[in-house]
Amino acid sequence: MRTTLTIDDDVLAAAKQFADVRGITLGEAISQLARATLTERRRFGTRNGVVLLPTQASSGSAGLDDVNALRDDLA
């Protein structure tokens, strides 16, 4: 599909470099970069319009006691 876009000079330069390094066209580079960004955003869930950040399996969770202790430390 052909379309016309206005792209900042630095973004265009980075996309051209991305394309050159991979031996692909500028259009293919823009498509790959856009697709990767859109896929990354979809991978994270949202709650009330806020993107939920990923956690590591080894990370713990904060319970009510943890929150209260932090609140008390600030008081």
mmCIF file of N, CA and C in Angstrom:
data_model
loop_
_atom_site.group_PDB
_atom_site.id
_atom_site.type_symbol
_atom_site.label_atom_id
_atom_site.label_comp_id
_atom_site.label_asym_id
_atom_site.label_seq_id
_atom_site.Cartn_x
_atom_site.Cartn_y
_atom_site.Cartn_z
ATOM 1 N N MET A 1 0.841 -1.174 0.000
ATOM 2 C CA MET A 1 0.000 0.000 0.000
ATOM 3 C C MET A 1 0.887 1.238 0.000
ATOM 4 N N ARG A 2 0.551 2.183 -0.794
ATOM 5 C CA ARG A 2 1.319 3.422 -0.861
ATOM 6 C C ARG A 2 0.587 4.492 -0.070
ATOM 7 N N THR A 3 1.364 5.291 0.645
ATOM 8 C CA THR A 3 0.810 6.427 1.379
ATOM 9 C C THR A 3 1.902 7.462 1.546
ATOM 10 N N THR A 4 1.529 8.652 1.951
ATOM 11 C CA THR A 4 2.493 9.720 2.184
ATOM 12 C C THR A 4 2.499 10.042 3.667
ATOM 13 N N LEU A 5 3.678 10.081 4.255
ATOM 14 C CA LEU A 5 3.834 10.389 5.674
ATOM 15 C C LEU A 5 4.813 11.531 5.841
ATOM 16 N N THR A 6 4.619 12.307 6.878
ATOM 17 C CA THR A 6 5.603 13.305 7.274
ATOM 18 C C THR A 6 6.369 12.710 8.446
ATOM 19 N N ILE A 7 7.662 12.502 8.261
ATOM 20 C CA ILE A 7 8.502 11.856 9.271
ATOM 21 C C ILE A 7 9.643 12.796 9.624
ATOM 22 N N ASP A 8 9.939 12.925 10.906
ATOM 23 C CA ASP A 8 11.058 13.759 11.347
ATOM 24 C C ASP A 8 12.352 13.252 10.724
ATOM 25 N N ASP A 9 13.267 14.184 10.461
ATOM 26 C CA ASP A 9 14.528 13.840 9.796
ATOM 27 C C ASP A 9 15.320 12.777 10.546
ATOM 28 N N ASP A 10 15.362 12.880 11.885
ATOM 29 C CA ASP A 10 16.141 11.912 12.654
ATOM 30 C C ASP A 10 15.509 10.522 12.609
ATOM 31 N N VAL A 11 14.188 10.476 12.579
ATOM 32 C CA VAL A 11 13.491 9.188 12.498
ATOM 33 C C VAL A 11 13.727 8.558 11.125
ATOM 34 N N LEU A 12 13.670 9.373 10.089
ATOM 35 C CA LEU A 12 13.921 8.873 8.737
ATOM 36 C C LEU A 12 15.344 8.336 8.608
ATOM 37 N N ALA A 13 16.304 9.072 9.162
ATOM 38 C CA ALA A 13 17.702 8.626 9.103
ATOM 39 C C ALA A 13 17.878 7.292 9.828
ATOM 40 N N ALA A 14 17.251 7.158 10.994
ATOM 41 C CA ALA A 14 17.357 5.908 11.753
ATOM 42 C C ALA A 14 16.700 4.756 10.993
ATOM 43 N N ALA A 15 15.561 5.019 10.374
ATOM 44 C CA ALA A 15 14.874 3.975 9.610
ATOM 45 C C ALA A 15 15.693 3.563 8.389
ATOM 46 N N LYS A 16 16.321 4.536 7.731
ATOM 47 C CA LYS A 16 17.177 4.216 6.582
ATOM 48 C C LYS A 16 18.360 3.355 7.011
ATOM 49 N N GLN A 17 18.956 3.702 8.147
ATOM 50 C CA GLN A 17 20.084 2.915 8.648
ATOM 51 C C GLN A 17 19.621 1.499 8.998
ATOM 52 N N PHE A 18 18.477 1.391 9.640
ATOM 53 C CA PHE A 18 17.890 0.095 9.983
ATOM 54 C C PHE A 18 17.714 -0.742 8.713
ATOM 55 N N ALA A 19 17.187 -0.112 7.658
ATOM 56 C CA ALA A 19 16.963 -0.810 6.390
ATOM 57 C C ALA A 19 18.279 -1.226 5.739
ATOM 58 N N ASP A 20 19.252 -0.313 5.728
ATOM 59 C CA ASP A 20 20.543 -0.609 5.097
ATOM 60 C C ASP A 20 21.249 -1.783 5.766
ATOM 61 N N VAL A 21 21.250 -1.785 7.089
ATOM 62 C CA VAL A 21 21.925 -2.849 7.839
ATOM 63 C C VAL A 21 21.293 -4.211 7.537
ATOM 64 N N ARG A 22 19.980 -4.215 7.338
ATOM 65 C CA ARG A 22 19.268 -5.477 7.121
ATOM 66 C C ARG A 22 19.085 -5.825 5.640
ATOM 67 N N GLY A 23 19.482 -4.914 4.764
ATOM 68 C CA GLY A 23 19.340 -5.176 3.337
ATOM 69 C C GLY A 23 17.894 -5.213 2.872
ATOM 70 N N ILE A 24 17.062 -4.363 3.468
ATOM 71 C CA ILE A 24 15.646 -4.310 3.101
ATOM 72 C C ILE A 24 15.305 -2.893 2.651
ATOM 73 N N THR A 25 14.133 -2.733 2.077
ATOM 74 C CA THR A 25 13.720 -1.409 1.628
ATOM 75 C C THR A 25 13.293 -0.558 2.816
ATOM 76 N N LEU A 26 13.243 0.736 2.588
ATOM 77 C CA LEU A 26 12.804 1.647 3.645
ATOM 78 C C LEU A 26 11.371 1.336 4.061
ATOM 79 N N GLY A 27 10.514 1.039 3.095
ATOM 80 C CA GLY A 27 9.128 0.691 3.408
ATOM 81 C C GLY A 27 9.030 -0.544 4.290
ATOM 82 N N GLU A 28 9.838 -1.559 3.962
ATOM 83 C CA GLU A 28 9.851 -2.775 4.786
ATOM 84 C C GLU A 28 10.350 -2.470 6.193
ATOM 85 N N ALA A 29 11.350 -1.599 6.285
ATOM 86 C CA ALA A 29 11.893 -1.235 7.597
ATOM 87 C C ALA A 29 10.841 -0.529 8.439
ATOM 88 N N ILE A 30 10.156 0.440 7.840
ATOM 89 C CA ILE A 30 9.112 1.172 8.570
ATOM 90 C C ILE A 30 8.020 0.206 9.019
ATOM 91 N N SER A 31 7.623 -0.716 8.141
ATOM 92 C CA SER A 31 6.596 -1.698 8.502
ATOM 93 C C SER A 31 7.048 -2.583 9.656
ATOM 94 N N GLN A 32 8.290 -3.072 9.596
ATOM 95 C CA GLN A 32 8.805 -3.927 10.674
ATOM 96 C C GLN A 32 8.859 -3.180 11.998
ATOM 97 N N LEU A 33 9.349 -1.943 11.954
ATOM 98 C CA LEU A 33 9.466 -1.159 13.186
ATOM 99 C C LEU A 33 8.095 -0.837 13.771
ATOM 100 N N ALA A 34 7.157 -0.468 12.926
ATOM 101 C CA ALA A 34 5.808 -0.163 13.405
ATOM 102 C C ALA A 34 5.149 -1.414 13.969
ATOM 103 N N ARG A 35 5.285 -2.525 13.256
ATOM 104 C CA ARG A 35 4.683 -3.780 13.711
ATOM 105 C C ARG A 35 5.267 -4.218 15.053
ATOM 106 N N ALA A 36 6.579 -4.088 15.208
ATOM 107 C CA ALA A 36 7.226 -4.474 16.472
ATOM 108 C C ALA A 36 6.716 -3.612 17.617
ATOM 109 N N THR A 37 6.557 -2.329 17.361
ATOM 110 C CA THR A 37 6.060 -1.424 18.399
ATOM 111 C C THR A 37 4.621 -1.753 18.757
ATOM 112 N N LEU A 38 3.794 -1.987 17.763
ATOM 113 C CA LEU A 38 2.392 -2.305 18.024
ATOM 114 C C LEU A 38 2.253 -3.638 18.739
ATOM 115 N N THR A 39 3.056 -4.617 18.377
ATOM 116 C CA THR A 39 3.023 -5.922 19.032
ATOM 117 C C THR A 39 3.459 -5.795 20.483
ATOM 118 N N GLU A 40 4.493 -4.998 20.724
ATOM 119 C CA GLU A 40 4.994 -4.790 22.087
ATOM 120 C C GLU A 40 3.911 -4.169 22.961
ATOM 121 N N ARG A 41 3.186 -3.203 22.438
ATOM 122 C CA ARG A 41 2.140 -2.548 23.225
ATOM 123 C C ARG A 41 1.005 -3.511 23.526
ATOM 124 N N ARG A 42 0.680 -4.379 22.570
ATOM 125 C CA ARG A 42 -0.409 -5.327 22.792
ATOM 126 C C ARG A 42 -0.029 -6.388 23.808
ATOM 127 N N ARG A 43 1.254 -6.658 23.933
ATOM 128 C CA ARG A 43 1.712 -7.702 24.840
ATOM 129 C C ARG A 43 1.398 -7.345 26.287
ATOM 130 N N PHE A 44 1.409 -6.053 26.588
ATOM 131 C CA PHE A 44 1.104 -5.603 27.938
ATOM 132 C C PHE A 44 -0.392 -5.363 28.066
ATOM 133 N N GLY A 45 -0.928 -5.753 29.192
ATOM 134 C CA GLY A 45 -2.334 -5.501 29.430
ATOM 135 C C GLY A 45 -2.559 -4.063 29.876
ATOM 136 N N THR A 46 -3.800 -3.693 29.957
ATOM 137 C CA THR A 46 -4.152 -2.376 30.482
ATOM 138 C C THR A 46 -5.237 -2.543 31.529
ATOM 139 N N ARG A 47 -5.255 -1.624 32.445
ATOM 140 C CA ARG A 47 -6.310 -1.593 33.451
ATOM 141 C C ARG A 47 -6.704 -0.139 33.632
ATOM 142 N N ASN A 48 -7.969 0.167 33.404
ATOM 143 C CA ASN A 48 -8.471 1.540 33.500
ATOM 144 C C ASN A 48 -7.667 2.487 32.615
ATOM 145 N N GLY A 49 -7.251 2.008 31.448
ATOM 146 C CA GLY A 49 -6.519 2.837 30.502
ATOM 147 C C GLY A 49 -5.038 2.989 30.789
ATOM 148 N N VAL A 50 -4.541 2.345 31.836
ATOM 149 C CA VAL A 50 -3.125 2.434 32.200
ATOM 150 C C VAL A 50 -2.433 1.137 31.779
ATOM 151 N N VAL A 51 -1.304 1.264 31.078
ATOM 152 C CA VAL A 51 -0.555 0.077 30.644
ATOM 153 C C VAL A 51 0.065 -0.595 31.859
ATOM 154 N N LEU A 52 -0.134 -1.892 31.977
ATOM 155 C CA LEU A 52 0.446 -2.661 33.075
ATOM 156 C C LEU A 52 1.840 -3.104 32.677
ATOM 157 N N LEU A 53 2.808 -2.817 33.494
ATOM 158 C CA LEU A 53 4.192 -3.165 33.203
ATOM 159 C C LEU A 53 4.442 -4.634 33.513
ATOM 160 N N PRO A 54 5.338 -5.262 32.771
ATOM 161 C CA PRO A 54 5.617 -6.679 33.013
ATOM 162 C C PRO A 54 6.362 -6.875 34.328
ATOM 163 N N THR A 55 6.189 -8.044 34.895
ATOM 164 C CA THR A 55 6.912 -8.389 36.116
ATOM 165 C C THR A 55 7.736 -9.637 35.851
ATOM 166 N N GLN A 56 8.721 -9.851 36.706
ATOM 167 C CA GLN A 56 9.521 -11.060 36.605
ATOM 168 C C GLN A 56 8.902 -12.125 37.491
ATOM 169 N N ALA A 57 9.045 -13.367 37.081
ATOM 170 C CA ALA A 57 8.470 -14.467 37.847
ATOM 171 C C ALA A 57 9.024 -14.505 39.266
ATOM 172 N N SER A 58 10.269 -14.058 39.436
ATOM 173 C CA SER A 58 10.901 -14.116 40.755
ATOM 174 C C SER A 58 10.542 -12.926 41.637
ATOM 175 N N SER A 59 9.832 -11.946 41.070
ATOM 176 C CA SER A 59 9.510 -10.770 41.881
ATOM 177 C C SER A 59 8.336 -11.079 42.796
ATOM 178 N N GLY A 60 8.370 -10.502 43.959
ATOM 179 C CA GLY A 60 7.289 -10.690 44.910
ATOM 180 C C GLY A 60 6.182 -9.695 44.654
ATOM 181 N N SER A 61 5.186 -9.729 45.486
ATOM 182 C CA SER A 61 4.105 -8.758 45.361
ATOM 183 C C SER A 61 4.009 -7.979 46.664
ATOM 184 N N ALA A 62 3.484 -6.793 46.570
ATOM 185 C CA ALA A 62 3.317 -5.949 47.752
ATOM 186 C C ALA A 62 1.915 -6.153 48.296
ATOM 187 N N GLY A 63 1.851 -6.521 49.549
ATOM 188 C CA GLY A 63 0.566 -6.695 50.197
ATOM 189 C C GLY A 63 0.202 -5.463 51.007
ATOM 190 N N LEU A 64 -0.934 -5.517 51.642
ATOM 191 C CA LEU A 64 -1.415 -4.392 52.437
ATOM 192 C C LEU A 64 -0.440 -4.040 53.559
ATOM 193 N N ASP A 65 0.160 -5.039 54.184
ATOM 194 C CA ASP A 65 1.133 -4.772 55.252
ATOM 195 C C ASP A 65 2.346 -4.016 54.722
ATOM 196 N N ASP A 66 2.808 -4.373 53.520
ATOM 197 C CA ASP A 66 3.942 -3.677 52.910
ATOM 198 C C ASP A 66 3.596 -2.217 52.627
ATOM 199 N N VAL A 67 2.420 -2.002 52.081
ATOM 200 C CA VAL A 67 1.985 -0.637 51.765
ATOM 201 C C VAL A 67 1.859 0.185 53.041
ATOM 202 N N ASN A 68 1.273 -0.396 54.067
ATOM 203 C CA ASN A 68 1.124 0.325 55.335
ATOM 204 C C ASN A 68 2.479 0.649 55.956
ATOM 205 N N ALA A 69 3.433 -0.276 55.872
ATOM 206 C CA ALA A 69 4.768 -0.032 56.421
ATOM 207 C C ALA A 69 5.448 1.108 55.679
ATOM 208 N N LEU A 70 5.331 1.136 54.374
ATOM 209 C CA LEU A 70 5.913 2.235 53.597
ATOM 210 C C LEU A 70 5.243 3.559 53.938
ATOM 211 N N ARG A 71 3.933 3.541 54.077
ATOM 212 C CA ARG A 71 3.207 4.755 54.450
ATOM 213 C C ARG A 71 3.675 5.256 55.811
ATOM 214 N N ASP A 72 3.840 4.337 56.758
ATOM 215 C CA ASP A 72 4.281 4.726 58.099
ATOM 216 C C ASP A 72 5.692 5.294 58.071
ATOM 217 N N ASP A 73 6.550 4.757 57.198
ATOM 218 C CA ASP A 73 7.917 5.270 57.075
ATOM 219 C C ASP A 73 7.933 6.701 56.561
ATOM 220 N N LEU A 74 6.966 7.050 55.745
ATOM 221 C CA LEU A 74 6.899 8.401 55.189
ATOM 222 C C LEU A 74 6.312 9.402 56.174
ATOM 223 N N ALA A 75 5.590 8.921 57.138
ATOM 224 C CA ALA A 75 4.920 9.823 58.102
ATOM 225 C C ALA A 75 5.870 10.345 59.149
#
